[in-house]
Short mmCIF file of C-alpha atoms and ligand atoms in Angstrom, two decimals:
data_model
loop_
_atom_site.label_atom_id
_atom_site.label_comp_id
_atom_site.label_asym_id
_atom_site.label_seq_id
_atom_site.Cartn_x
_atom_site.Cartn_y
_atom_site.Cartn_z
CA MET A 1 -271.13 26.07 -6.13
CA THR A 2 -270.50 29.45 -4.49
CA ALA A 3 -267.13 30.94 -5.20
CA ALA A 4 -265.10 31.30 -2.04
CA PRO A 5 -262.76 34.30 -1.89
CA ALA A 6 -259.73 33.60 -4.03
CA ARG A 7 -256.20 33.89 -2.76
CA THR A 8 -254.96 36.73 -4.88
CA GLY A 9 -252.82 38.55 -2.37
CA GLY A 10 -249.61 37.03 -3.71
CA PRO A 11 -246.53 36.15 -1.77
CA ALA A 12 -245.33 38.39 1.00
CA ASP A 13 -241.90 36.84 0.81
CA LEU A 14 -240.64 36.00 -2.68
CA ALA A 15 -237.27 34.79 -1.40
CA GLY A 16 -239.08 32.36 0.91
CA LEU A 17 -241.11 31.03 -2.00
CA ARG A 18 -237.97 30.55 -4.02
CA ARG A 19 -236.40 28.61 -1.16
CA LEU A 20 -239.50 26.42 -0.85
CA ALA A 21 -239.44 25.62 -4.56
CA ALA A 22 -235.71 24.85 -4.60
CA ALA A 23 -236.06 22.65 -1.50
CA THR A 24 -238.96 20.77 -3.13
CA LEU A 25 -236.85 20.02 -6.20
CA ASP A 26 -233.95 18.91 -3.98
CA ALA A 27 -236.22 16.60 -1.99
CA ASN A 28 -237.60 15.02 -5.18
CA TRP A 29 -234.16 14.50 -6.76
CA GLU A 30 -233.38 10.83 -7.29
CA HIS A 31 -229.76 10.18 -8.44
CA ASP A 32 -230.25 11.38 -12.06
CA HIS A 33 -233.81 12.65 -12.30
CA THR A 34 -236.59 14.31 -10.33
CA VAL A 35 -239.73 12.42 -9.33
CA PRO A 36 -242.98 14.35 -9.80
CA SER A 37 -244.02 13.27 -6.30
CA ARG A 38 -242.43 10.92 -3.76
CA THR A 39 -245.83 9.40 -2.98
CA LEU A 40 -248.08 9.42 -6.07
CA TYR A 41 -245.52 9.36 -8.88
CA PRO A 42 -242.21 7.91 -7.66
CA HIS A 43 -240.66 7.19 -11.11
CA GLN A 44 -239.57 9.58 -13.92
CA TRP A 45 -242.27 11.12 -16.11
CA SER A 46 -241.52 12.56 -19.52
CA TRP A 47 -243.17 15.97 -19.68
CA ASP A 48 -242.70 16.47 -15.94
CA SER A 49 -238.94 16.17 -16.52
CA ALA A 50 -239.08 18.83 -19.23
CA PHE A 51 -240.89 21.33 -16.98
CA ILE A 52 -238.64 20.40 -14.09
CA ALA A 53 -235.51 21.02 -16.18
CA ILE A 54 -236.76 24.56 -16.84
CA GLY A 55 -236.90 25.16 -13.08
CA LEU A 56 -233.65 23.38 -12.30
CA ALA A 57 -231.84 25.69 -14.71
CA HIS A 58 -232.52 28.50 -12.20
CA VAL A 59 -231.01 26.77 -9.20
CA ARG A 60 -228.94 23.75 -10.28
CA PRO A 61 -228.21 23.99 -14.00
CA GLU A 62 -226.10 20.83 -14.03
CA ARG A 63 -229.13 18.89 -12.84
CA ALA A 64 -231.31 20.37 -15.61
CA TRP A 65 -229.05 18.67 -18.15
CA GLN A 66 -228.90 15.44 -16.13
CA GLU A 67 -232.69 15.43 -15.95
CA LEU A 68 -233.07 15.57 -19.72
CA ALA A 69 -230.14 13.23 -20.35
CA SER A 70 -231.55 10.51 -18.09
CA LEU A 71 -234.95 10.71 -19.81
CA PHE A 72 -233.42 10.49 -23.27
CA ARG A 73 -231.27 7.51 -22.25
CA ALA A 74 -234.60 5.66 -22.17
CA GLN A 75 -235.51 6.74 -25.72
CA TRP A 76 -236.59 3.79 -27.87
CA ALA A 77 -234.81 2.85 -31.12
CA ASP A 78 -237.73 4.29 -33.10
CA GLY A 79 -237.28 7.67 -31.37
CA ARG A 80 -240.20 7.54 -28.96
CA VAL A 81 -239.54 9.06 -25.56
CA PRO A 82 -241.49 6.97 -23.06
CA HIS A 83 -243.92 8.68 -20.76
CA ILE A 84 -242.65 6.79 -17.69
CA VAL A 85 -239.12 5.55 -17.03
CA PHE A 86 -239.28 3.10 -14.14
CA ASN A 87 -236.75 3.25 -11.34
CA PRO A 88 -235.56 -0.37 -10.94
CA ALA A 89 -234.69 0.27 -7.29
CA LEU A 90 -238.33 0.69 -6.29
CA ARG A 91 -240.41 -2.20 -4.99
CA VAL A 92 -243.05 -3.87 -7.19
CA GLY A 93 -246.32 -2.01 -6.59
CA ALA A 94 -244.71 1.38 -5.98
CA TYR A 95 -246.88 2.66 -8.84
CA PHE A 96 -249.75 1.21 -10.81
CA PRO A 97 -249.56 0.27 -13.63
CA GLY A 98 -245.96 -0.80 -13.11
CA PRO A 99 -243.38 -2.45 -15.43
CA GLU A 100 -245.09 -5.84 -15.15
CA LEU A 101 -248.10 -4.44 -16.98
CA TRP A 102 -246.21 -2.51 -19.66
CA ARG A 103 -243.71 -5.32 -20.44
CA SER A 104 -241.56 -2.97 -22.50
CA ALA A 105 -238.70 -5.48 -22.58
CA ASP A 106 -240.79 -7.69 -24.89
CA ALA A 107 -241.16 -4.91 -27.47
CA GLN A 108 -238.76 -4.31 -30.33
CA GLY A 109 -236.38 -1.39 -29.89
CA SER A 110 -237.12 -0.77 -26.22
CA PRO A 111 -234.24 0.42 -23.99
CA ALA A 112 -232.48 -1.61 -21.29
CA VAL A 113 -234.50 0.05 -18.53
CA HIS A 114 -238.25 -0.65 -18.08
CA THR A 115 -240.52 2.03 -19.48
CA SER A 116 -244.09 2.57 -20.57
CA GLY A 117 -244.79 2.39 -24.31
CA LEU A 118 -246.66 5.69 -24.53
CA VAL A 119 -245.41 9.24 -25.06
CA GLN A 120 -246.37 12.65 -23.65
CA PRO A 121 -246.49 16.17 -25.14
CA PRO A 122 -243.05 16.91 -26.63
CA VAL A 123 -242.16 20.00 -24.60
CA HIS A 124 -238.53 18.89 -24.23
CA ALA A 125 -236.91 20.92 -27.02
CA LEU A 126 -238.53 24.05 -25.60
CA ALA A 127 -237.30 23.04 -22.14
CA ALA A 128 -233.75 22.51 -23.40
CA LEU A 129 -233.76 25.89 -25.13
CA LEU A 130 -235.11 27.70 -22.06
CA ALA A 131 -232.68 25.91 -19.75
CA TYR A 132 -229.82 27.01 -21.99
CA ARG A 133 -231.04 30.60 -22.10
CA ARG A 134 -231.27 30.63 -18.31
CA ALA A 135 -227.83 29.08 -17.86
CA PRO A 136 -225.79 29.72 -21.01
CA GLY A 137 -222.17 28.63 -21.22
CA GLN A 138 -219.95 25.83 -22.40
CA ALA A 139 -221.62 23.06 -20.36
CA GLY A 140 -225.04 24.08 -21.65
CA LEU A 141 -223.85 24.27 -25.22
CA ALA A 142 -222.27 20.82 -24.95
CA ALA A 143 -225.54 19.49 -23.53
CA LEU A 144 -227.48 21.01 -26.44
CA HIS A 145 -225.07 19.34 -28.87
CA ARG A 146 -225.70 15.98 -27.23
CA LEU A 147 -229.47 16.41 -26.98
CA TYR A 148 -230.16 17.80 -30.44
CA PRO A 149 -230.10 14.47 -32.38
CA ALA A 150 -232.31 12.84 -29.74
CA LEU A 151 -234.79 15.73 -29.87
CA VAL A 152 -234.86 15.49 -33.66
CA ALA A 153 -235.48 11.72 -33.42
CA GLN A 154 -238.33 12.35 -30.98
CA GLN A 155 -240.01 14.63 -33.53
CA ARG A 156 -239.32 12.22 -36.37
CA TYR A 157 -240.94 9.35 -34.46
CA LEU A 158 -244.09 11.42 -34.05
CA ALA A 159 -244.17 12.63 -37.65
CA ASP A 160 -243.41 9.22 -39.18
CA HIS A 161 -245.41 6.93 -36.89
CA ARG A 162 -248.19 8.94 -35.31
CA ASP A 163 -249.72 10.95 -38.12
CA VAL A 164 -252.43 8.31 -38.31
CA ALA A 165 -254.91 10.42 -40.30
CA GLY A 166 -252.19 11.62 -42.69
CA ASP A 167 -253.11 15.28 -42.13
CA GLY A 168 -249.83 16.49 -40.61
CA LEU A 169 -251.04 16.19 -37.01
CA ILE A 170 -250.07 13.70 -34.33
CA CYS A 171 -252.55 11.25 -32.83
CA VAL A 172 -252.48 10.39 -29.16
CA VAL A 173 -253.35 6.73 -28.66
CA HIS A 174 -254.21 6.95 -24.96
CA PRO A 175 -255.53 9.76 -22.72
CA TRP A 176 -252.30 9.39 -20.71
CA GLU A 177 -250.42 10.66 -23.75
CA SER A 178 -252.24 13.99 -23.60
CA GLY A 179 -251.00 14.67 -20.07
CA LEU A 180 -254.56 15.77 -19.21
CA ASP A 181 -255.56 12.18 -18.54
CA ASN A 182 -259.01 12.59 -17.13
CA SER A 183 -260.10 15.67 -19.07
CA PRO A 184 -263.76 15.87 -20.14
CA ALA A 185 -262.24 16.24 -23.63
CA TRP A 186 -261.81 12.45 -23.68
CA ASP A 187 -265.22 11.44 -22.33
CA GLU A 188 -266.74 10.75 -25.74
CA PRO A 189 -263.96 8.61 -27.21
CA MET A 190 -263.43 6.92 -23.82
CA ALA A 191 -267.12 5.95 -23.66
CA ALA A 192 -266.62 3.98 -26.87
CA VAL A 193 -263.83 1.84 -25.33
CA PRO A 194 -265.30 -1.50 -24.22
CA ALA A 195 -264.38 -2.26 -20.58
CA GLU A 196 -265.94 -3.10 -17.23
CA ALA A 197 -265.07 -1.56 -13.90
CA ALA A 198 -265.05 -5.05 -12.37
CA VAL A 199 -261.71 -5.89 -14.03
CA MET A 200 -260.13 -3.53 -11.52
CA ARG A 201 -260.83 -6.08 -8.77
CA ALA A 202 -257.80 -7.96 -10.08
CA TYR A 203 -255.50 -4.98 -9.45
CA ARG A 204 -254.48 -2.74 -6.62
CA ARG A 205 -254.62 0.92 -7.62
CA HIS A 206 -251.78 2.94 -6.17
CA ASP A 207 -253.21 6.44 -6.71
CA THR A 208 -256.25 6.03 -4.46
CA ALA A 209 -253.98 4.93 -1.60
CA HIS A 210 -252.31 8.36 -1.74
CA ALA A 211 -255.08 10.68 -2.95
CA ASP A 212 -258.79 11.00 -2.29
CA ALA A 213 -260.62 8.56 -4.60
CA ALA A 214 -263.24 11.25 -5.26
CA HIS A 215 -260.51 13.39 -6.84
CA ARG A 216 -259.15 10.67 -9.10
CA PRO A 217 -260.46 8.84 -12.19
CA THR A 218 -263.07 6.16 -11.49
CA ASP A 219 -262.50 2.40 -11.68
CA LEU A 220 -264.35 2.36 -14.99
CA ASP A 221 -261.93 5.02 -16.32
CA TYR A 222 -259.01 2.86 -15.15
CA ALA A 223 -260.50 -0.26 -16.74
CA ARG A 224 -260.63 1.64 -20.02
CA TYR A 225 -257.09 2.98 -19.56
CA LEU A 226 -255.87 -0.59 -19.11
CA ALA A 227 -257.85 -1.88 -22.10
CA ILE A 228 -256.22 0.74 -24.34
CA VAL A 229 -252.75 -0.08 -22.98
CA ALA A 230 -253.37 -3.80 -23.59
CA ALA A 231 -254.47 -3.15 -27.18
CA TYR A 232 -251.27 -1.20 -27.93
CA ARG A 233 -248.96 -3.51 -25.96
CA ASP A 234 -250.36 -6.64 -27.57
CA HIS A 235 -249.28 -5.22 -30.94
CA GLY A 236 -245.77 -4.74 -29.52
CA TYR A 237 -246.37 -0.95 -29.32
CA ALA A 238 -246.05 -0.93 -33.12
CA ASP A 239 -247.88 1.94 -34.78
CA ARG A 240 -248.45 0.37 -38.20
CA ALA A 241 -251.88 -1.03 -37.42
CA LEU A 242 -253.22 1.86 -35.35
CA ALA A 243 -255.63 3.00 -38.04
CA ASP A 244 -257.13 -0.50 -38.28
CA GLY A 245 -258.82 -0.64 -34.94
CA HIS A 246 -256.89 0.90 -32.08
CA PRO A 247 -259.61 1.91 -29.58
CA PHE A 248 -258.49 5.52 -28.95
CA LEU A 249 -257.13 7.85 -31.64
CA VAL A 250 -257.36 11.57 -31.02
CA GLU A 251 -255.58 14.67 -32.35
CA CYS A 252 -255.05 16.86 -29.30
CA PRO A 253 -254.53 20.64 -29.61
CA LEU A 254 -251.99 20.77 -26.78
CA PHE A 255 -249.96 17.82 -28.02
CA ASN A 256 -249.82 19.26 -31.52
CA ALA A 257 -249.07 22.77 -30.29
CA ALA A 258 -246.14 21.30 -28.32
CA PHE A 259 -245.10 19.40 -31.47
CA GLY A 260 -245.00 22.69 -33.40
CA ALA A 261 -243.35 24.63 -30.58
CA ALA A 262 -240.66 21.94 -30.54
CA GLU A 263 -239.76 22.70 -34.16
CA HIS A 264 -239.53 26.42 -33.35
CA ALA A 265 -237.25 25.59 -30.42
CA LEU A 266 -235.17 23.17 -32.52
CA ALA A 267 -234.63 25.92 -35.09
CA GLU A 268 -233.09 28.06 -32.35
CA ILE A 269 -231.07 25.19 -30.92
CA ALA A 270 -229.81 24.32 -34.41
CA ALA A 271 -228.63 27.91 -34.87
CA LEU A 272 -226.80 27.79 -31.53
CA ILE A 273 -224.91 24.60 -32.33
CA GLY A 274 -224.16 25.31 -35.98
CA ALA A 275 -226.82 23.05 -37.55
CA ASP A 276 -229.35 24.16 -40.17
CA PRO A 277 -232.44 25.80 -38.62
CA GLU A 278 -234.37 26.07 -41.88
CA PRO A 279 -235.94 22.55 -42.03
CA HIS A 280 -237.28 23.11 -38.51
CA ARG A 281 -238.84 26.44 -39.50
CA VAL A 282 -240.49 24.83 -42.50
CA ARG A 283 -241.90 22.00 -40.40
CA ALA A 284 -243.09 24.41 -37.72
CA GLY A 285 -245.02 26.39 -40.32
CA ARG A 286 -246.68 23.24 -41.65
CA ILE A 287 -247.74 22.11 -38.18
CA THR A 288 -249.35 25.46 -37.37
CA GLU A 289 -251.15 25.39 -40.70
CA ALA A 290 -252.44 21.84 -40.07
CA LEU A 291 -253.56 22.73 -36.56
CA VAL A 292 -255.58 25.67 -37.80
CA ARG A 293 -257.05 23.69 -40.70
CA ARG A 294 -257.97 20.58 -38.72
CA LEU A 295 -258.58 21.58 -35.09
CA TYR A 296 -259.79 25.18 -35.11
CA ASP A 297 -263.52 25.50 -34.58
CA PRO A 298 -264.60 28.87 -36.05
CA VAL A 299 -268.03 28.65 -34.43
CA ASN A 300 -266.69 28.38 -30.87
CA GLY A 301 -263.55 30.38 -31.62
CA THR A 302 -261.28 27.81 -29.98
CA PHE A 303 -259.32 24.66 -30.79
CA GLN A 304 -261.00 21.31 -30.20
CA PRO A 305 -259.53 17.79 -30.25
CA ARG A 306 -260.44 15.63 -33.24
CA ASP A 307 -261.65 12.08 -32.73
CA VAL A 308 -259.97 10.33 -35.65
CA ARG A 309 -262.04 7.14 -35.27
CA ALA A 310 -265.34 9.02 -35.35
CA GLY A 311 -264.08 11.60 -37.85
CA ARG A 312 -265.24 14.70 -35.96
CA LEU A 313 -264.20 17.44 -33.57
CA LEU A 314 -264.97 16.74 -29.91
CA GLY A 315 -267.30 19.18 -28.21
CA ALA A 316 -265.97 19.70 -24.66
CA ARG A 317 -264.48 23.16 -24.30
CA THR A 318 -261.46 22.54 -22.10
CA VAL A 319 -258.30 24.53 -21.43
CA LEU A 320 -256.59 22.39 -24.09
CA GLY A 321 -258.18 24.70 -26.64
CA LEU A 322 -256.17 27.73 -25.45
CA THR A 323 -252.74 26.12 -25.69
CA PRO A 324 -252.02 26.70 -29.42
CA LEU A 325 -251.31 30.27 -28.27
CA ILE A 326 -247.78 29.05 -27.54
CA LEU A 327 -247.16 28.96 -31.30
CA PRO A 328 -245.55 32.26 -32.28
CA ASP A 329 -246.82 31.88 -35.85
CA LEU A 330 -250.45 31.27 -34.92
CA PRO A 331 -252.41 33.61 -37.24
CA ALA A 332 -253.89 36.73 -35.61
CA ARG A 333 -257.45 35.57 -36.28
CA GLN A 334 -257.04 32.43 -34.16
CA ALA A 335 -254.84 34.12 -31.55
CA ASP A 336 -257.41 36.88 -31.08
CA ALA A 337 -260.22 34.33 -30.76
CA LEU A 338 -258.25 32.42 -28.12
CA VAL A 339 -257.72 35.59 -26.12
CA VAL A 340 -261.50 36.16 -26.18
CA GLU A 341 -261.99 32.55 -25.04
CA ALA A 342 -259.36 32.93 -22.30
CA ARG A 343 -261.02 36.12 -20.98
CA SER A 344 -264.53 34.64 -21.08
CA ALA A 345 -266.38 33.46 -17.98
CA ARG A 346 -265.26 29.96 -18.97
CA PHE A 347 -261.61 30.62 -18.11
CA GLY A 348 -261.51 34.07 -16.48
CA VAL A 349 -258.04 35.22 -17.55
CA ALA A 350 -257.70 38.89 -16.60
CA ALA A 351 -255.13 41.50 -15.62
CA ARG A 352 -256.50 41.02 -12.09
CA MET A 353 -257.76 37.47 -11.80
CA ASP A 354 -260.26 36.72 -9.07
CA ARG A 355 -259.88 32.94 -9.43
CA PRO A 356 -257.22 30.64 -10.89
CA LEU A 357 -257.25 29.42 -14.49
CA PRO A 358 -259.33 26.19 -14.48
CA SER A 359 -258.56 23.10 -16.57
CA HIS A 360 -262.12 22.95 -17.85
CA ASP A 361 -264.84 25.44 -18.77
CA ARG A 362 -266.12 26.51 -15.34
CA THR A 363 -269.59 27.19 -16.77
CA ALA A 364 -269.98 23.62 -18.10
CA PRO A 365 -272.34 21.24 -16.30
CA ASP A 366 -269.57 18.60 -16.04
CA PHE A 367 -267.07 21.02 -14.42
CA GLU A 368 -265.74 19.31 -11.27
CA PRO A 369 -263.62 21.53 -9.00
CA LEU A 370 -262.00 18.61 -7.17
CA ARG A 371 -261.49 15.85 -9.73
CA TYR A 372 -258.15 15.99 -11.45
CA TRP A 373 -258.05 17.59 -14.91
CA ARG A 374 -261.83 18.19 -14.82
CA GLY A 375 -261.71 21.65 -13.27
CA PRO A 376 -258.73 22.19 -10.92
CA SER A 377 -255.93 24.60 -11.79
CA TRP A 378 -252.47 23.39 -12.85
CA LEU A 379 -249.31 25.45 -13.01
CA ASN A 380 -247.94 23.84 -16.17
CA ILE A 381 -251.02 24.78 -18.17
CA GLY A 382 -251.10 28.32 -16.79
CA TRP A 383 -247.39 28.61 -17.55
CA LEU A 384 -247.97 27.60 -21.19
CA VAL A 385 -250.96 29.92 -21.61
CA ARG A 386 -248.96 32.77 -20.10
CA ARG A 387 -246.15 32.20 -22.62
CA GLY A 388 -248.76 32.29 -25.36
CA LEU A 389 -250.24 35.56 -24.10
CA LEU A 390 -246.77 37.11 -24.07
CA ALA A 391 -246.01 35.78 -27.56
CA HIS A 392 -249.18 37.36 -28.92
CA GLY A 393 -248.82 40.77 -27.30
CA HIS A 394 -250.94 40.58 -24.13
CA PRO A 395 -248.52 41.48 -21.33
CA ALA A 396 -251.22 42.68 -18.91
CA LEU A 397 -253.16 39.40 -19.13
CA ALA A 398 -249.89 37.45 -18.86
CA ALA A 399 -248.99 39.44 -15.74
CA GLY A 400 -252.41 38.73 -14.21
CA LEU A 401 -252.00 35.01 -14.83
CA ARG A 402 -248.49 35.07 -13.40
CA ARG A 403 -249.65 36.80 -10.21
CA SER A 404 -252.50 34.34 -9.87
CA MET A 405 -250.16 31.35 -10.19
CA ILE A 406 -247.62 32.73 -7.73
CA GLY A 407 -250.50 33.48 -5.36
CA LEU A 408 -251.62 29.86 -5.53
CA VAL A 409 -248.30 28.54 -4.32
CA ALA A 410 -247.95 31.33 -1.76
CA GLY A 411 -251.33 30.34 -0.35
CA ALA A 412 -251.10 26.56 -0.48
CA GLY A 413 -247.53 25.39 -1.20
CA CYS A 414 -246.16 23.41 -4.17
CA HIS A 415 -249.23 21.26 -4.68
CA GLU A 416 -249.92 19.18 -7.77
CA TYR A 417 -253.05 21.22 -8.51
CA PHE A 418 -255.35 23.74 -6.87
CA HIS A 419 -259.04 24.22 -6.21
CA PRO A 420 -260.28 26.46 -9.04
CA ASP A 421 -262.41 28.59 -6.70
CA THR A 422 -260.61 28.68 -3.36
CA GLY A 423 -257.03 28.01 -4.46
CA ALA A 424 -256.72 25.25 -1.83
CA GLY A 425 -253.89 22.78 -2.56
CA LEU A 426 -255.02 19.43 -4.01
CA GLY A 427 -253.41 16.17 -5.16
CA SER A 428 -249.86 15.50 -4.15
CA PRO A 429 -247.98 18.04 -1.99
CA ALA A 430 -244.33 18.80 -2.88
CA PHE A 431 -244.96 18.41 -6.60
CA GLY A 432 -242.03 18.75 -9.01
CA TRP A 433 -243.31 20.86 -11.90
CA THR A 434 -245.21 23.23 -9.61
CA ALA A 435 -241.93 24.01 -7.81
CA ALA A 436 -239.95 24.23 -11.06
CA LEU A 437 -242.33 26.48 -12.93
CA LEU A 438 -242.78 28.68 -9.89
CA LEU A 439 -239.02 29.33 -9.99
CA ASP A 440 -239.33 30.27 -13.64
CA LEU A 441 -242.29 32.58 -13.01
CA LEU A 442 -240.56 34.26 -10.08
CA ALA A 443 -237.47 34.95 -12.17
CA ASP A 444 -239.46 36.22 -15.13
CA GLU A 445 -240.43 39.58 -13.66
CA PRO A 446 -242.12 41.53 -16.47
CA GLN A 447 -240.76 44.99 -17.26
CA PRO A 448 -243.01 47.82 -16.02
C1 2M8 B 501 -250.64 12.19 -14.19
O1 2M8 B 501 -250.63 11.00 -14.96
C2 2M8 B 501 -250.30 9.71 -14.43
C3 2M8 B 501 -250.28 8.74 -15.61
O2 2M8 B 501 -249.29 9.11 -16.51
C4 2M8 B 501 -251.29 9.22 -13.38
O3 2M8 B 501 -252.37 9.77 -13.23
O4 2M8 B 501 -250.93 8.24 -12.69
C5 2M8 B 501 -250.89 13.36 -15.17
O5 2M8 B 501 -251.19 14.53 -14.45
C6 2M8 B 501 -249.70 13.55 -16.07
O6 2M8 B 501 -249.84 14.69 -16.88
C7 2M8 B 501 -248.40 13.65 -15.30
O7 2M8 B 501 -247.31 13.66 -16.17
C8 2M8 B 501 -248.24 12.49 -14.29
C9 2M8 B 501 -247.06 12.67 -13.34
O8 2M8 B 501 -247.10 13.96 -12.76
O9 2M8 B 501 -249.42 12.36 -13.50
#
């Protein structure tokens, strides 16, 4: 497709953008948490809440702590932090799949409130640390004290229950756990999940009532999503038997990079509250080492997910591969390779970007500019990659990415995602993490 002129002009009125972002977060606030979107995602989502807390710390710090506290109130006895916490006040059918499909109450160790049984990338310790840095003080320190044991339990759940291959990395057991649900990264393992699109006739999808069906996963994708949920749920969401036949087992570079970044953040939180940072530093080092050993592909010079069932790296070259840059201890060899990958025609990161960072290799034949996670640009991913570029000494590229992201919102508003050529707003309008991370980007003016 021909590239339309990108919106790179940037905001004329930064204060106006800040007001828009703050108003979006206010409008999505729901008694003790922020919904990602009033229409598409009306409950609480795990990694959304982490990103949102980072933004709230700029405008309403007390809400940043409430946001994380309400999510962790739904933590399971085994330490898992569920990817959705359902709001009991909403009508049945407000989101699909709803509590009646997850049936969390039947599982051992689930909380009083209904939740899903899956997890999402553990970006919460990083969020807590950044929220504290943005709004330091006694209330923040007290919140860190309260959160620390829960954040440690979240990491322990992953390390003890989800290292299915025994190689020090965490397995996601459903594409929804990756956060990049419909990424081409999952096409191969998803194709091996037995399911038929016709099963969807028994359900009413909620997403396609609020977003263009051509932008969303297909019915066959959803049939597979439900089959994987059913397999996990029917084992009571217990992880013991995962290796014996669970239909989807993948080590994801982003999930594991977040897992490592969480230990780095916990080391800093521990130091702030008078706990011992050293065990966190040791674990962080081991995670980075395992990531490099197991997921780095020296031929392509990027990180690839590993299909644990098939015993091989997956081939699709998506933006997931760039995200280990967030690890400060990523060796220079891999960091340099990722910068080459980021600057390539596949992703186009530059000091002056002519198009936004896409979620998938824009030169790949299966790149889809409109379908979610298969091409469009997302602020949370750009935000992570920008942090990584800063951590590894590339301030000019980081500044280019920052300008590009601010330009997206200036041109189209706080959309869920953006067209990777034109920058047009796609998905849900008034989206939580877009607003939150915009606030963070606006405040983080790089030094000249
Ligand atoms: C999307 O995922 C949900 C399922 O969890 C969905 O498609 O219904 C993803 O973009 C995910 O990363 C995000 O957390 C969630 C809510 O914003 O929406």
